[in-house]
mmCIF file of C-alpha atoms in Angstrom:
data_model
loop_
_atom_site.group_PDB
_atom_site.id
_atom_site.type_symbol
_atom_site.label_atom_id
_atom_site.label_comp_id
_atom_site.label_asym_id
_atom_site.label_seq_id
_atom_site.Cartn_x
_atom_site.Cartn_y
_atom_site.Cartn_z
ATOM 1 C CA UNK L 1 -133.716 6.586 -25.404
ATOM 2 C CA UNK L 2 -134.064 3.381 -27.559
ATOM 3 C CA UNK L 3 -132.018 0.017 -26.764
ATOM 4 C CA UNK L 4 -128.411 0.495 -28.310
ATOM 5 C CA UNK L 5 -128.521 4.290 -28.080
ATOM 6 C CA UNK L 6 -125.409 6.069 -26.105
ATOM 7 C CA UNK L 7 -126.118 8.551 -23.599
ATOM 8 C CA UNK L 8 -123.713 10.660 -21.475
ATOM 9 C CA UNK L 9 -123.900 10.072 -17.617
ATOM 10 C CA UNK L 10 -122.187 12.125 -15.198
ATOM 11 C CA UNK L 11 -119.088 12.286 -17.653
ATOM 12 C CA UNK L 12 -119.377 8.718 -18.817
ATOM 13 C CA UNK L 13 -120.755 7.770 -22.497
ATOM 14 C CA UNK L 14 -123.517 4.972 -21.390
ATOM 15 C CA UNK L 15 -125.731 2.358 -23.902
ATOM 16 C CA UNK L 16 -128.487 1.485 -22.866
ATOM 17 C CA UNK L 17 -129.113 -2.302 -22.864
ATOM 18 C CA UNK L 18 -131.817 -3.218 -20.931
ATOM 19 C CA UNK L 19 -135.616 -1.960 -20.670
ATOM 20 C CA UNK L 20 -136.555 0.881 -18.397
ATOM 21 C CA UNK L 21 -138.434 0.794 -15.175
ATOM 22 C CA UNK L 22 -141.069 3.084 -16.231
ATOM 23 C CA UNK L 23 -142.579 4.943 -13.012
ATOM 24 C CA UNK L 24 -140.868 4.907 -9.437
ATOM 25 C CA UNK L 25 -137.873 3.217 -8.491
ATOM 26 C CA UNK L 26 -136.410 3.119 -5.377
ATOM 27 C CA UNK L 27 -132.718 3.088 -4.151
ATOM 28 C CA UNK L 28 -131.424 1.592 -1.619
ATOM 29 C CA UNK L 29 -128.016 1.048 0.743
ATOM 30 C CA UNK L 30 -127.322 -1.743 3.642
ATOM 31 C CA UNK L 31 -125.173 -1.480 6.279
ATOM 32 C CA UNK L 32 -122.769 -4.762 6.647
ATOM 33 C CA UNK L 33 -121.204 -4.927 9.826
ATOM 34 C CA UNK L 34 -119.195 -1.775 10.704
ATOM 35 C CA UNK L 35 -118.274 -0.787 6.747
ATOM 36 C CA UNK L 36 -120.926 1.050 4.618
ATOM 37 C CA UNK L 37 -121.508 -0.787 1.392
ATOM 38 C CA UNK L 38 -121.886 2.359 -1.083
ATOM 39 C CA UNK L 39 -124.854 2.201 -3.082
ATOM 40 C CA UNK L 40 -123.734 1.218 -6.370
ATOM 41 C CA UNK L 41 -124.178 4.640 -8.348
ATOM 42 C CA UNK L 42 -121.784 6.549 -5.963
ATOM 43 C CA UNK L 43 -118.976 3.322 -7.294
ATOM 44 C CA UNK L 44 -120.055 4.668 -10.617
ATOM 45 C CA UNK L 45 -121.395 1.162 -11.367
ATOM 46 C CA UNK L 46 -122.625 1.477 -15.283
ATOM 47 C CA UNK L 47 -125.329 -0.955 -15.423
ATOM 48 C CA UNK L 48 -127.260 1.129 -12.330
ATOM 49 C CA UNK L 49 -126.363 4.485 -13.896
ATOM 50 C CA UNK L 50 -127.518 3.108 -16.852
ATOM 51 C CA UNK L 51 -130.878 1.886 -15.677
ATOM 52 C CA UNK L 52 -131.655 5.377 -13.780
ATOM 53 C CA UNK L 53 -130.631 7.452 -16.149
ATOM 54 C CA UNK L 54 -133.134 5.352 -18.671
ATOM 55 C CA UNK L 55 -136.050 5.751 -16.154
ATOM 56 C CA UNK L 56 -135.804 9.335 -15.848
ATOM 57 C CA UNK L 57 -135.662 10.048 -19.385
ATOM 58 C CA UNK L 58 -138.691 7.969 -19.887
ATOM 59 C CA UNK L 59 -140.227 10.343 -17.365
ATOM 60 C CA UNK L 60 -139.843 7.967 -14.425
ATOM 61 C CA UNK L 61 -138.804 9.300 -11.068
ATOM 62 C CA UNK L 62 -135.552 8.029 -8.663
ATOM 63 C CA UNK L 63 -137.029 8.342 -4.987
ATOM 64 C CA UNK L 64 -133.959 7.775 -2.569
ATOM 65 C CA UNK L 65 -135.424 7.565 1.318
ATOM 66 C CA UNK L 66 -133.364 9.696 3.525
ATOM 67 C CA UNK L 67 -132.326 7.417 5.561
ATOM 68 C CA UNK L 68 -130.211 5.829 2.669
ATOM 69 C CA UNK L 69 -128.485 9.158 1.672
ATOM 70 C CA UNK L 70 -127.844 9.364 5.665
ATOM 71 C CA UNK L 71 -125.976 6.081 5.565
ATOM 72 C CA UNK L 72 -123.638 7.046 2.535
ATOM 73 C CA UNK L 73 -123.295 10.670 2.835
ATOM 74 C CA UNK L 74 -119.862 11.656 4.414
ATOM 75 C CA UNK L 75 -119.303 15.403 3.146
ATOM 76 C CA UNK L 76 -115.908 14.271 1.429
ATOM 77 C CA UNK L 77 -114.892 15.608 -1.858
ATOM 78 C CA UNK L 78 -115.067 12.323 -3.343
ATOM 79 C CA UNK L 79 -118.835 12.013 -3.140
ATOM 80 C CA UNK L 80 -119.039 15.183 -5.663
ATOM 81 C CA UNK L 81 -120.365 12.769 -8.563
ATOM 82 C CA UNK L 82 -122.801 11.258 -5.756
ATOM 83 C CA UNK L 83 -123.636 14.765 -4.696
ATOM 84 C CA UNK L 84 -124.477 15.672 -8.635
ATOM 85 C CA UNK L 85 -126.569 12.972 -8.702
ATOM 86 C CA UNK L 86 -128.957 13.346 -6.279
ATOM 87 C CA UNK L 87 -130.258 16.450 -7.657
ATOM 88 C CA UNK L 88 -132.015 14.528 -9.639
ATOM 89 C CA UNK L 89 -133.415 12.261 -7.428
ATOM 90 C CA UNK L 90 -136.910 12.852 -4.677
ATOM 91 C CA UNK L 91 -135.445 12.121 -1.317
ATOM 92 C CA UNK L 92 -138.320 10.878 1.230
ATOM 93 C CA UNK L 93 -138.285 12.573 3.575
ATOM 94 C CA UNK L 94 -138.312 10.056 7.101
ATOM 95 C CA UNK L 95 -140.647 12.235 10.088
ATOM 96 C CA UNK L 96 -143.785 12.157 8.458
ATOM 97 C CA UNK L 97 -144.166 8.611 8.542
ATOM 98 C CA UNK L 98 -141.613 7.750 11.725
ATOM 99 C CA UNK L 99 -144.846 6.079 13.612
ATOM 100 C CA UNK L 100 -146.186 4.386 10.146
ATOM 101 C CA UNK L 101 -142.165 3.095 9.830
ATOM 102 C CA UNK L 102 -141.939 2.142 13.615
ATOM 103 C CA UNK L 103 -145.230 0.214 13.168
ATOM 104 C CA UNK L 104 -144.022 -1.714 10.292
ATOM 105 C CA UNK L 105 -141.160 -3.006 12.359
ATOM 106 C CA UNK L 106 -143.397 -4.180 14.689
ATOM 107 C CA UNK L 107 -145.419 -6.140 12.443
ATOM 108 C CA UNK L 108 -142.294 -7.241 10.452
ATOM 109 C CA UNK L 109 -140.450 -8.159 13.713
ATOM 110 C CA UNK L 110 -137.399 -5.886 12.539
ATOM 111 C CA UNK L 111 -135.377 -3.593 14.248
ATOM 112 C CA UNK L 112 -134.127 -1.650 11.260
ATOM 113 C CA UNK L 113 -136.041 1.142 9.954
ATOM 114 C CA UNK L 114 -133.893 1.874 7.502
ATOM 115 C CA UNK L 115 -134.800 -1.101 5.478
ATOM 116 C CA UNK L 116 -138.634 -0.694 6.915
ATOM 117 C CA UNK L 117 -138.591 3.119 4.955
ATOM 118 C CA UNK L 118 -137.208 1.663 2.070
ATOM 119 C CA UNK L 119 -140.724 -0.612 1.961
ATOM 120 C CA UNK L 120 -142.926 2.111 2.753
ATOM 121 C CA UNK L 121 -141.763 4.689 0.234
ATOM 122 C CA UNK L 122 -141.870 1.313 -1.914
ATOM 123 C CA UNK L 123 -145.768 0.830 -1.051
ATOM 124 C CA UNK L 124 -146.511 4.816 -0.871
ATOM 125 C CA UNK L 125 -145.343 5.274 -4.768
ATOM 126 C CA UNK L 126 -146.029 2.323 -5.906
ATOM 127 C CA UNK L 127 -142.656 2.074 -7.018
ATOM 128 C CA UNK L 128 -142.528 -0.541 -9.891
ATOM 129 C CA UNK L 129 -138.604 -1.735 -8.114
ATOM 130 C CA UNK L 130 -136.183 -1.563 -5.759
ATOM 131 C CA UNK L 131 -132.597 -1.373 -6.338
ATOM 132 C CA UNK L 132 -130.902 -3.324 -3.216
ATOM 133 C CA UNK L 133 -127.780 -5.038 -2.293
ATOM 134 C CA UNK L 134 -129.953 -6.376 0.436
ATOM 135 C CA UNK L 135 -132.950 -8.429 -1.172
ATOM 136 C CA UNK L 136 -134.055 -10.482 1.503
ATOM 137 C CA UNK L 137 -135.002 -8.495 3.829
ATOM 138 C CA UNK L 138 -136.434 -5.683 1.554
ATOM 139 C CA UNK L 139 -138.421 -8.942 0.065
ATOM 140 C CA UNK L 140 -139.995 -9.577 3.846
ATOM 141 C CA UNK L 141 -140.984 -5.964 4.640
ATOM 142 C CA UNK L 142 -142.533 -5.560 0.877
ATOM 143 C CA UNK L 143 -144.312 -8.958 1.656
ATOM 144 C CA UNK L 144 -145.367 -7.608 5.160
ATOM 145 C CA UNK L 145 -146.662 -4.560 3.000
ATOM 146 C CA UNK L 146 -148.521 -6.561 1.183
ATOM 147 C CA UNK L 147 -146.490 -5.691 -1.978
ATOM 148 C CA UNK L 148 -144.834 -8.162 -4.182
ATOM 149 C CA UNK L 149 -140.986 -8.842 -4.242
ATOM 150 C CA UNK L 150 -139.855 -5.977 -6.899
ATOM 151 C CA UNK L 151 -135.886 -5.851 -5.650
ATOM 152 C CA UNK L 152 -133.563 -6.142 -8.016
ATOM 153 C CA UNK L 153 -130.331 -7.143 -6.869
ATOM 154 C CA UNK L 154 -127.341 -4.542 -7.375
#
């Protein structure tokens, strides 16, 4: 898929405008208060769709940690297209690496280990970015990690 060219996602004719992340990215949610804020391809949003849909046919890989699809996921009928999607997608899995998670709260002084498995599926692929509506604190566990800041803001 070159710049310009049209590609069909999940019913929806897409052109792609910007470069692919070539490699790993990662996805993930926030919680704000008491609402769920979606992650942005279950809203459909077409710049996100259009960005995963050009890393994975440039033979990247969409790694969603489990913990995210825990915070959206609500069985409804409405999340068929959400459902669809993550087919396609590696979800990390969260036991394996509940002590490694717990430890990185420690040393981040955080208490959410949602955010703190979104950095260490970041540092354990080497995931070349982060997809986020919460940058900030993704930035300070990747920093704690020792990665550099590779969220980009959705």
């Amino acid at each position: 898929l070159r710049f310009g060219e049209r590609l069909l996602v999940g019913g929806q004719i897409l052109r792609r405008r910007k470069r692919a992340v070539r490699g790993v990215v990662v996805i993930a949610a926030r919680i704000l208060d008491r609402d769920l804020e979606a992650i942005a391809l279950e809203r459909r949003d077409r710049t996100m769709l259009a960005r995963v849909a050009a890393t994975i046919i440039d033979g990247g890989q969409v790694c969603v940690p489990s913990t995210i699809v825990s915070q959206v996921w609500r069985g409804r009928a409405s999340q068929a297209y959400l459902a669809k999607l993550l087919q396609d997608f590696v979800i990390a899995p969260f036991d394996p690496f509940a002590r490694r998670i717990g430890e990185l709260c420690g040393k981040a002084k955080t208490k959410d280990v949602c955010d703190a498995q979104v950095a260490l599926v970041t540092l354990l692929n080497d995931a070349e970015a982060v997809y986020t509506s919460d940058p900030k604190d993704i930035s300070h566990l990747l920093a704690v990690c020792g990665l550099p800041d590779r969220t980009v803001r959705v």
